[in-house]
Amino acid sequence: ATTGLILGEDWILDAGREAAGFLITSLIRPDGSLWHRYRDGVTGVEGMAQDYVFAASGLLALYQATGEARYLTVAISLTTTAITGFTDPGRGGLFATRELDPLVPVRMRDDYDGPVPSVNGHAFRLFTRLAIITGEARFQSAAQSLVGGMIPICRQSPTGCLSLLDELMGSGREIRAVLTGNPGEEMRERLCRALIAPYQPDLIIVPVRPGDPEILPLIPGAREMLTHPSPAVWICADATCLPPVDEPDELKRVLEEIRRS
């Protein structure tokens, strides 16, 4: 998803859509929960926290790349299940497995990075970004609770928690950029190129497509933004929201000023 967005290659985005379609149709159950395993049409094993967090993160990236709200909707659903089904109420953060999982007699935590980032390190990024995109306080609360539970682990073994520490270093510096317009519109594509041309790890693109009513209840102020006569970008950074920008060169200038500050 991210590669397709940065390179502007539709065939890569189509591969992302295909992967997401398989995930949604084959591994998400009717009640919204996840299967952990799939082989030859057979699914099994209750999904673990890592499954929910990484699947939701991939779908969130695909939403940001395509502007298709259906992926954001599923990402929110999976994240909600991760919070309600795996949260450690005593310490904050997530257990690796659900309560009363018949295959796991003792609930363990996945606090340390290994071949892949720890689920708690990656969950902080997911919760924070969903809070910024949707404005929902429950995601920010989950992120804060997670950090509270992980601080003792980070102090004890900081090199084992680098994924979380890396995200904490950028926390509070995020740039929220709501991009309106339909994919394929020349000005919308020029604005999108202006957004992603300079490397900005803290940039969070929030696409809002006029013809997608599913997006309206998910993004604060989306309905009002869509009344703008042309594609535009609404930027919020450092607790300040700027007027809409509808010219690529001006957008580049605004982003450069934010980076300098």
PDB file of C-alpha atoms in Angstrom:
ATOM      1  CA  ALA A   1       0.000   0.000   0.000  1.00  0.00           C
ATOM      2  CA  THR A   2       2.673   2.475   1.015  1.00  0.00           C
ATOM      3  CA  THR A   3       4.911   1.546  -1.919  1.00  0.00           C
ATOM      4  CA  GLY A   4       2.061   1.997  -4.379  1.00  0.00           C
ATOM      5  CA  LEU A   5       1.250   5.412  -2.924  1.00  0.00           C
ATOM      6  CA  ILE A   6       4.841   6.694  -2.980  1.00  0.00           C
ATOM      7  CA  LEU A   7       5.668   5.361  -6.444  1.00  0.00           C
ATOM      8  CA  GLY A   8       2.259   6.178  -7.900  1.00  0.00           C
ATOM      9  CA  GLU A   9       1.926   2.653  -9.307  1.00  0.00           C
ATOM     10  CA  ASP A  10      -1.668   1.456  -9.599  1.00  0.00           C
ATOM     11  CA  TRP A  11      -0.670  -2.185 -10.141  1.00  0.00           C
ATOM     12  CA  ILE A  12       0.997  -2.235  -6.718  1.00  0.00           C
ATOM     13  CA  LEU A  13      -2.114  -0.739  -5.101  1.00  0.00           C
ATOM     14  CA  ASP A  14      -4.214  -3.368  -6.883  1.00  0.00           C
ATOM     15  CA  ALA A  15      -2.021  -6.063  -5.318  1.00  0.00           C
ATOM     16  CA  GLY A  16      -2.710  -4.459  -1.941  1.00  0.00           C
ATOM     17  CA  ARG A  17      -6.438  -4.470  -2.625  1.00  0.00           C
ATOM     18  CA  GLU A  18      -6.254  -8.147  -3.581  1.00  0.00           C
ATOM     19  CA  ALA A  19      -4.437  -9.023  -0.364  1.00  0.00           C
ATOM     20  CA  ALA A  20      -6.946  -7.027   1.681  1.00  0.00           C
ATOM     21  CA  GLY A  21      -9.845  -8.699  -0.115  1.00  0.00           C
ATOM     22  CA  PHE A  22      -8.498 -12.129   0.794  1.00  0.00           C
ATOM     23  CA  LEU A  23      -8.025 -11.075   4.416  1.00  0.00           C
ATOM     24  CA  ILE A  24     -11.534  -9.647   4.703  1.00  0.00           C
ATOM     25  CA  THR A  25     -13.343 -12.525   2.977  1.00  0.00           C
ATOM     26  CA  SER A  26     -11.307 -15.489   4.254  1.00  0.00           C
ATOM     27  CA  LEU A  27      -9.899 -14.583   7.677  1.00  0.00           C
ATOM     28  CA  ILE A  28     -12.421 -12.206   9.249  1.00  0.00           C
ATOM     29  CA  ARG A  29     -15.382 -14.016  10.777  1.00  0.00           C
ATOM     30  CA  PRO A  30     -18.982 -12.703  10.740  1.00  0.00           C
ATOM     31  CA  ASP A  31     -18.597 -11.430  14.320  1.00  0.00           C
ATOM     32  CA  GLY A  32     -15.555  -9.370  13.309  1.00  0.00           C
ATOM     33  CA  SER A  33     -12.955 -11.615  14.948  1.00  0.00           C
ATOM     34  CA  LEU A  34      -9.924 -13.018  13.127  1.00  0.00           C
ATOM     35  CA  TRP A  35      -8.667 -16.453  12.334  1.00  0.00           C
ATOM     36  CA  HIS A  36      -4.940 -16.951  12.844  1.00  0.00           C
ATOM     37  CA  ARG A  37      -4.387 -19.597  10.182  1.00  0.00           C
ATOM     38  CA  TYR A  38      -5.529 -20.347   6.629  1.00  0.00           C
ATOM     39  CA  ARG A  39      -4.487 -23.210   4.355  1.00  0.00           C
ATOM     40  CA  ASP A  40      -6.234 -24.711   1.336  1.00  0.00           C
ATOM     41  CA  GLY A  41      -9.532 -23.100   2.251  1.00  0.00           C
ATOM     42  CA  VAL A  42      -9.418 -24.237   5.874  1.00  0.00           C
ATOM     43  CA  THR A  43      -9.163 -21.712   8.713  1.00  0.00           C
ATOM     44  CA  GLY A  44      -8.374 -22.288  12.362  1.00  0.00           C
ATOM     45  CA  VAL A  45      -6.896 -21.032  15.646  1.00  0.00           C
ATOM     46  CA  GLU A  46      -8.159 -17.893  17.377  1.00  0.00           C
ATOM     47  CA  GLY A  47      -6.450 -14.746  16.170  1.00  0.00           C
ATOM     48  CA  MET A  48      -3.815 -13.266  18.467  1.00  0.00           C
ATOM     49  CA  ALA A  49      -3.178  -9.615  19.283  1.00  0.00           C
ATOM     50  CA  GLN A  50      -0.431  -9.434  16.672  1.00  0.00           C
ATOM     51  CA  ASP A  51      -2.869 -10.591  13.990  1.00  0.00           C
ATOM     52  CA  TYR A  52      -5.337  -7.810  14.803  1.00  0.00           C
ATOM     53  CA  VAL A  53      -2.753  -5.040  15.137  1.00  0.00           C
ATOM     54  CA  PHE A  54      -0.777  -5.856  11.988  1.00  0.00           C
ATOM     55  CA  ALA A  55      -3.875  -6.528   9.864  1.00  0.00           C
ATOM     56  CA  ALA A  56      -5.449  -3.255  10.997  1.00  0.00           C
ATOM     57  CA  SER A  57      -2.214  -1.390  10.268  1.00  0.00           C
ATOM     58  CA  GLY A  58      -2.095  -2.788   6.737  1.00  0.00           C
ATOM     59  CA  LEU A  59      -5.707  -1.853   6.079  1.00  0.00           C
ATOM     60  CA  LEU A  60      -5.109   1.635   7.470  1.00  0.00           C
ATOM     61  CA  ALA A  61      -2.170   2.068   5.082  1.00  0.00           C
ATOM     62  CA  LEU A  62      -4.343   0.884   2.191  1.00  0.00           C
ATOM     63  CA  TYR A  63      -7.035   3.407   3.104  1.00  0.00           C
ATOM     64  CA  GLN A  64      -4.441   6.185   3.137  1.00  0.00           C
ATOM     65  CA  ALA A  65      -3.126   5.088  -0.254  1.00  0.00           C
ATOM     66  CA  THR A  66      -6.490   4.626  -2.010  1.00  0.00           C
ATOM     67  CA  GLY A  67      -8.933   6.821  -0.109  1.00  0.00           C
ATOM     68  CA  GLU A  68     -11.414   3.922   0.042  1.00  0.00           C
ATOM     69  CA  ALA A  69     -13.213   4.245   3.366  1.00  0.00           C
ATOM     70  CA  ARG A  70     -14.120   0.548   3.561  1.00  0.00           C
ATOM     71  CA  TYR A  71     -10.542  -0.267   4.543  1.00  0.00           C
ATOM     72  CA  LEU A  72     -10.582   2.325   7.318  1.00  0.00           C
ATOM     73  CA  THR A  73     -13.873   0.903   8.591  1.00  0.00           C
ATOM     74  CA  VAL A  74     -12.431  -2.608   8.895  1.00  0.00           C
ATOM     75  CA  ALA A  75      -9.219  -1.266  10.446  1.00  0.00           C
ATOM     76  CA  ILE A  76     -11.267   0.516  13.128  1.00  0.00           C
ATOM     77  CA  SER A  77     -13.270  -2.661  13.790  1.00  0.00           C
ATOM     78  CA  LEU A  78     -10.154  -4.832  14.181  1.00  0.00           C
ATOM     79  CA  THR A  79      -8.486  -2.247  16.410  1.00  0.00           C
ATOM     80  CA  THR A  80     -11.566  -2.027  18.598  1.00  0.00           C
ATOM     81  CA  THR A  81     -11.529  -5.809  19.012  1.00  0.00           C
ATOM     82  CA  ALA A  82      -7.819  -5.699  19.860  1.00  0.00           C
ATOM     83  CA  ILE A  83      -8.454  -3.153  22.601  1.00  0.00           C
ATOM     84  CA  THR A  84     -11.488  -4.890  24.091  1.00  0.00           C
ATOM     85  CA  GLY A  85     -10.203  -8.449  23.748  1.00  0.00           C
ATOM     86  CA  PHE A  86      -6.506  -8.190  24.589  1.00  0.00           C
ATOM     87  CA  THR A  87      -5.950  -5.211  26.916  1.00  0.00           C
ATOM     88  CA  ASP A  88      -4.073  -5.980  30.123  1.00  0.00           C
ATOM     89  CA  PRO A  89      -6.171  -4.087  32.704  1.00  0.00           C
ATOM     90  CA  GLY A  90      -3.532  -4.411  35.389  1.00  0.00           C
ATOM     91  CA  ARG A  91      -0.567  -2.984  33.497  1.00  0.00           C
ATOM     92  CA  GLY A  92      -1.864  -1.455  30.297  1.00  0.00           C
ATOM     93  CA  GLY A  93      -0.851  -2.645  26.857  1.00  0.00           C
ATOM     94  CA  LEU A  94      -1.927  -5.881  25.212  1.00  0.00           C
ATOM     95  CA  PHE A  95      -1.743  -9.543  26.072  1.00  0.00           C
ATOM     96  CA  ALA A  96      -0.675 -11.773  23.196  1.00  0.00           C
ATOM     97  CA  THR A  97      -3.799 -13.947  23.391  1.00  0.00           C
ATOM     98  CA  ARG A  98      -7.449 -13.634  24.332  1.00  0.00           C
ATOM     99  CA  GLU A  99      -8.741 -14.529  27.752  1.00  0.00           C
ATOM    100  CA  LEU A 100      -9.879 -18.157  28.073  1.00  0.00           C
ATOM    101  CA  ASP A 101      -8.114 -19.198  24.869  1.00  0.00           C
ATOM    102  CA  PRO A 102      -8.289 -23.037  25.114  1.00  0.00           C
ATOM    103  CA  LEU A 103      -4.871 -23.434  23.471  1.00  0.00           C
ATOM    104  CA  VAL A 104      -3.017 -21.125  25.876  1.00  0.00           C
ATOM    105  CA  PRO A 105      -3.170 -21.914  29.616  1.00  0.00           C
ATOM    106  CA  VAL A 106      -1.193 -18.786  30.594  1.00  0.00           C
ATOM    107  CA  ARG A 107      -1.688 -15.374  28.966  1.00  0.00           C
ATOM    108  CA  MET A 108       1.675 -13.992  27.887  1.00  0.00           C
ATOM    109  CA  ARG A 109       2.669 -10.521  26.720  1.00  0.00           C
ATOM    110  CA  ASP A 110       4.634  -9.600  23.606  1.00  0.00           C
ATOM    111  CA  ASP A 111       6.667  -6.674  24.941  1.00  0.00           C
ATOM    112  CA  TYR A 112      10.031  -7.109  23.224  1.00  0.00           C
ATOM    113  CA  ASP A 113      11.014  -6.669  19.588  1.00  0.00           C
ATOM    114  CA  GLY A 114      12.152  -9.779  17.780  1.00  0.00           C
ATOM    115  CA  PRO A 115      12.234 -10.604  14.056  1.00  0.00           C
ATOM    116  CA  VAL A 116       9.146  -8.341  13.867  1.00  0.00           C
ATOM    117  CA  PRO A 117       8.264  -5.397  16.152  1.00  0.00           C
ATOM    118  CA  SER A 118       6.522  -6.268  19.390  1.00  0.00           C
ATOM    119  CA  VAL A 119       2.762  -6.065  19.239  1.00  0.00           C
ATOM    120  CA  ASN A 120       2.762  -3.344  21.899  1.00  0.00           C
ATOM    121  CA  GLY A 121       5.307  -1.252  20.018  1.00  0.00           C
ATOM    122  CA  HIS A 122       3.297  -1.472  16.815  1.00  0.00           C
ATOM    123  CA  ALA A 123      -0.046  -1.033  18.591  1.00  0.00           C
ATOM    124  CA  PHE A 124       1.040   2.355  19.946  1.00  0.00           C
ATOM    125  CA  ARG A 125       1.565   3.568  16.376  1.00  0.00           C
ATOM    126  CA  LEU A 126      -1.791   2.162  15.266  1.00  0.00           C
ATOM    127  CA  PHE A 127      -3.748   3.618  18.204  1.00  0.00           C
ATOM    128  CA  THR A 128      -2.113   7.026  17.873  1.00  0.00           C
ATOM    129  CA  ARG A 129      -2.699   7.282  14.140  1.00  0.00           C
ATOM    130  CA  LEU A 130      -6.322   6.219  14.400  1.00  0.00           C
ATOM    131  CA  ALA A 131      -6.840   8.823  17.135  1.00  0.00           C
ATOM    132  CA  ILE A 132      -5.395  11.515  14.871  1.00  0.00           C
ATOM    133  CA  ILE A 133      -7.368  10.398  11.806  1.00  0.00           C
ATOM    134  CA  THR A 134     -10.758   9.860  13.468  1.00  0.00           C
ATOM    135  CA  GLY A 135     -10.541  12.195  16.465  1.00  0.00           C
ATOM    136  CA  GLU A 136     -11.793   9.388  18.728  1.00  0.00           C
ATOM    137  CA  ALA A 137     -10.501   9.752  22.286  1.00  0.00           C
ATOM    138  CA  ARG A 138     -10.742   6.006  22.980  1.00  0.00           C
ATOM    139  CA  PHE A 139      -7.794   5.315  20.687  1.00  0.00           C
ATOM    140  CA  GLN A 140      -5.663   7.999  22.320  1.00  0.00           C
ATOM    141  CA  SER A 141      -6.612   6.631  25.746  1.00  0.00           C
ATOM    142  CA  ALA A 142      -5.546   3.140  24.665  1.00  0.00           C
ATOM    143  CA  ALA A 143      -2.204   4.515  23.438  1.00  0.00           C
ATOM    144  CA  GLN A 144      -1.557   6.328  26.730  1.00  0.00           C
ATOM    145  CA  SER A 145      -2.473   3.261  28.759  1.00  0.00           C
ATOM    146  CA  LEU A 146      -0.122   1.151  26.655  1.00  0.00           C
ATOM    147  CA  VAL A 147       2.790   3.519  27.240  1.00  0.00           C
ATOM    148  CA  GLY A 148       2.122   3.537  30.978  1.00  0.00           C
ATOM    149  CA  GLY A 149       2.373  -0.234  31.055  1.00  0.00           C
ATOM    150  CA  MET A 150       5.499  -0.346  28.894  1.00  0.00           C
ATOM    151  CA  ILE A 151       7.620   2.301  30.639  1.00  0.00           C
ATOM    152  CA  PRO A 152       9.073  -0.148  33.202  1.00  0.00           C
ATOM    153  CA  ILE A 153       9.946  -2.578  30.384  1.00  0.00           C
ATOM    154  CA  CYS A 154      11.628   0.177  28.372  1.00  0.00           C
ATOM    155  CA  ARG A 155      13.711   1.255  31.358  1.00  0.00           C
ATOM    156  CA  GLN A 156      14.757  -2.293  32.078  1.00  0.00           C
ATOM    157  CA  SER A 157      15.655  -3.180  28.472  1.00  0.00           C
ATOM    158  CA  PRO A 158      15.545  -0.183  26.124  1.00  0.00           C
ATOM    159  CA  THR A 159      17.206  -2.021  23.230  1.00  0.00           C
ATOM    160  CA  GLY A 160      14.395  -4.578  23.360  1.00  0.00           C
ATOM    161  CA  CYS A 161      11.729  -1.902  22.903  1.00  0.00           C
ATOM    162  CA  LEU A 162      13.094   0.151  20.035  1.00  0.00           C
ATOM    163  CA  SER A 163       9.903   0.014  17.969  1.00  0.00           C
ATOM    164  CA  LEU A 164       7.966   1.686  20.777  1.00  0.00           C
ATOM    165  CA  LEU A 165      10.727   4.163  21.635  1.00  0.00           C
ATOM    166  CA  ASP A 166      11.002   5.138  17.975  1.00  0.00           C
ATOM    167  CA  GLU A 167       7.290   5.936  17.860  1.00  0.00           C
ATOM    168  CA  LEU A 168       7.460   7.845  21.147  1.00  0.00           C
ATOM    169  CA  MET A 169      10.189  10.089  19.729  1.00  0.00           C
ATOM    170  CA  GLY A 170       7.804  11.278  17.026  1.00  0.00           C
ATOM    171  CA  SER A 171       4.704  11.420  19.215  1.00  0.00           C
ATOM    172  CA  GLY A 172       3.170  14.889  19.265  1.00  0.00           C
ATOM    173  CA  ARG A 173       4.961  15.918  16.060  1.00  0.00           C
ATOM    174  CA  GLU A 174       2.475  14.362  13.665  1.00  0.00           C
ATOM    175  CA  ILE A 175       1.154  16.370  10.719  1.00  0.00           C
ATOM    176  CA  ARG A 176      -2.466  15.573   9.797  1.00  0.00           C
ATOM    177  CA  ALA A 177      -3.197  16.309   6.141  1.00  0.00           C
ATOM    178  CA  VAL A 178      -6.772  15.785   4.959  1.00  0.00           C
ATOM    179  CA  LEU A 179      -6.786  15.487   1.159  1.00  0.00           C
ATOM    180  CA  THR A 180     -10.095  15.968  -0.681  1.00  0.00           C
ATOM    181  CA  GLY A 181     -10.950  15.111  -4.262  1.00  0.00           C
ATOM    182  CA  ASN A 182     -11.364  11.955  -6.330  1.00  0.00           C
ATOM    183  CA  PRO A 183      -8.349   9.873  -7.414  1.00  0.00           C
ATOM    184  CA  GLY A 184      -7.565  10.678 -11.025  1.00  0.00           C
ATOM    185  CA  GLU A 185      -8.395  14.384 -10.752  1.00  0.00           C
ATOM    186  CA  GLU A 186      -5.332  16.271 -11.955  1.00  0.00           C
ATOM    187  CA  MET A 187      -5.202  18.797  -9.100  1.00  0.00           C
ATOM    188  CA  ARG A 188      -5.859  16.131  -6.496  1.00  0.00           C
ATOM    189  CA  GLU A 189      -2.972  14.052  -7.840  1.00  0.00           C
ATOM    190  CA  ARG A 190      -0.661  17.071  -7.934  1.00  0.00           C
ATOM    191  CA  LEU A 191      -1.503  17.891  -4.313  1.00  0.00           C
ATOM    192  CA  CYS A 192      -0.897  14.268  -3.326  1.00  0.00           C
ATOM    193  CA  ARG A 193       2.511  14.320  -5.044  1.00  0.00           C
ATOM    194  CA  ALA A 194       3.375  17.531  -3.194  1.00  0.00           C
ATOM    195  CA  LEU A 195       2.476  15.852   0.095  1.00  0.00           C
ATOM    196  CA  ILE A 196       4.598  12.750  -0.335  1.00  0.00           C
ATOM    197  CA  ALA A 197       7.517  14.104  -2.387  1.00  0.00           C
ATOM    198  CA  PRO A 198       9.586  15.192   0.650  1.00  0.00           C
ATOM    199  CA  TYR A 199      10.199  12.392   3.148  1.00  0.00           C
ATOM    200  CA  GLN A 200       8.132  13.218   6.216  1.00  0.00           C
ATOM    201  CA  PRO A 201       7.785  10.252   8.607  1.00  0.00           C
ATOM    202  CA  ASP A 202       5.315  12.092  10.823  1.00  0.00           C
ATOM    203  CA  LEU A 203       2.933  12.966   7.966  1.00  0.00           C
ATOM    204  CA  ILE A 204      -0.476  11.296   8.238  1.00  0.00           C
ATOM    205  CA  ILE A 205      -2.484  11.556   5.020  1.00  0.00           C
ATOM    206  CA  VAL A 206      -6.270  11.393   5.442  1.00  0.00           C
ATOM    207  CA  PRO A 207      -7.957  11.105   2.031  1.00  0.00           C
ATOM    208  CA  VAL A 208     -11.625  12.092   1.769  1.00  0.00           C
ATOM    209  CA  ARG A 209     -13.405  11.158  -1.453  1.00  0.00           C
ATOM    210  CA  PRO A 210     -16.576  13.131  -2.333  1.00  0.00           C
ATOM    211  CA  GLY A 211     -18.357  10.095  -3.752  1.00  0.00           C
ATOM    212  CA  ASP A 212     -17.802   7.870  -0.701  1.00  0.00           C
ATOM    213  CA  PRO A 213     -20.529   8.509   1.911  1.00  0.00           C
ATOM    214  CA  GLU A 214     -18.979   5.921   4.251  1.00  0.00           C
ATOM    215  CA  ILE A 215     -16.169   8.370   5.020  1.00  0.00           C
ATOM    216  CA  LEU A 216     -18.392  11.167   6.373  1.00  0.00           C
ATOM    217  CA  PRO A 217     -18.982   9.792   9.913  1.00  0.00           C
ATOM    218  CA  LEU A 218     -15.371   8.639  10.246  1.00  0.00           C
ATOM    219  CA  ILE A 219     -13.475  11.910   9.667  1.00  0.00           C
ATOM    220  CA  PRO A 220     -14.273  15.007  11.756  1.00  0.00           C
ATOM    221  CA  GLY A 221     -15.360  17.912   9.554  1.00  0.00           C
ATOM    222  CA  ALA A 222     -15.379  15.815   6.370  1.00  0.00           C
ATOM    223  CA  ARG A 223     -18.771  17.097   5.210  1.00  0.00           C
ATOM    224  CA  GLU A 224     -17.694  20.726   5.517  1.00  0.00           C
ATOM    225  CA  MET A 225     -14.377  20.066   3.763  1.00  0.00           C
ATOM    226  CA  LEU A 226     -16.187  18.554   0.784  1.00  0.00           C
ATOM    227  CA  THR A 227     -17.994  21.843   0.181  1.00  0.00           C
ATOM    228  CA  HIS A 228     -14.675  23.326  -1.005  1.00  0.00           C
ATOM    229  CA  PRO A 229     -15.019  23.901  -4.770  1.00  0.00           C
ATOM    230  CA  SER A 230     -11.816  22.084  -5.729  1.00  0.00           C
ATOM    231  CA  PRO A 231      -9.416  19.440  -4.333  1.00  0.00           C
ATOM    232  CA  ALA A 232      -7.535  20.827  -1.350  1.00  0.00           C
ATOM    233  CA  VAL A 233      -5.453  19.887   1.704  1.00  0.00           C
ATOM    234  CA  TRP A 234      -6.306  20.764   5.294  1.00  0.00           C
ATOM    235  CA  ILE A 235      -3.214  20.602   7.515  1.00  0.00           C
ATOM    236  CA  CYS A 236      -3.134  20.411  11.302  1.00  0.00           C
ATOM    237  CA  ALA A 237       0.169  20.373  13.197  1.00  0.00           C
ATOM    238  CA  ASP A 238       1.258  21.340  16.698  1.00  0.00           C
ATOM    239  CA  ALA A 239      -2.365  21.938  17.783  1.00  0.00           C
ATOM    240  CA  THR A 240      -2.848  24.437  14.936  1.00  0.00           C
ATOM    241  CA  CYS A 241      -5.064  23.918  11.894  1.00  0.00           C
ATOM    242  CA  LEU A 242      -4.424  25.973   8.764  1.00  0.00           C
ATOM    243  CA  PRO A 243      -6.848  27.158   6.065  1.00  0.00           C
ATOM    244  CA  PRO A 244      -7.253  24.826   3.070  1.00  0.00           C
ATOM    245  CA  VAL A 245      -4.451  24.828   0.511  1.00  0.00           C
ATOM    246  CA  ASP A 246      -5.432  24.129  -3.101  1.00  0.00           C
ATOM    247  CA  GLU A 247      -2.181  24.906  -4.927  1.00  0.00           C
ATOM    248  CA  PRO A 248       0.772  22.450  -4.940  1.00  0.00           C
ATOM    249  CA  ASP A 249       3.553  25.041  -4.671  1.00  0.00           C
ATOM    250  CA  GLU A 250       1.844  26.704  -1.729  1.00  0.00           C
ATOM    251  CA  LEU A 251       1.422  23.299  -0.099  1.00  0.00           C
ATOM    252  CA  LYS A 252       5.152  22.630  -0.463  1.00  0.00           C
ATOM    253  CA  ARG A 253       5.895  25.981   1.155  1.00  0.00           C
ATOM    254  CA  VAL A 254       3.569  25.294   4.083  1.00  0.00           C
ATOM    255  CA  LEU A 255       5.088  21.854   4.688  1.00  0.00           C
ATOM    256  CA  GLU A 256       8.590  23.298   4.577  1.00  0.00           C
ATOM    257  CA  GLU A 257       7.671  25.903   7.191  1.00  0.00           C
ATOM    258  CA  ILE A 258       6.259  23.201   9.443  1.00  0.00           C
ATOM    259  CA  ARG A 259       9.399  21.093   9.094  1.00  0.00           C
ATOM    260  CA  ARG A 260      11.601  24.065   9.984  1.00  0.00           C
ATOM    261  CA  SER A 261       9.567  24.818  13.096  1.00  0.00           C
TER     262      SER A 261
END
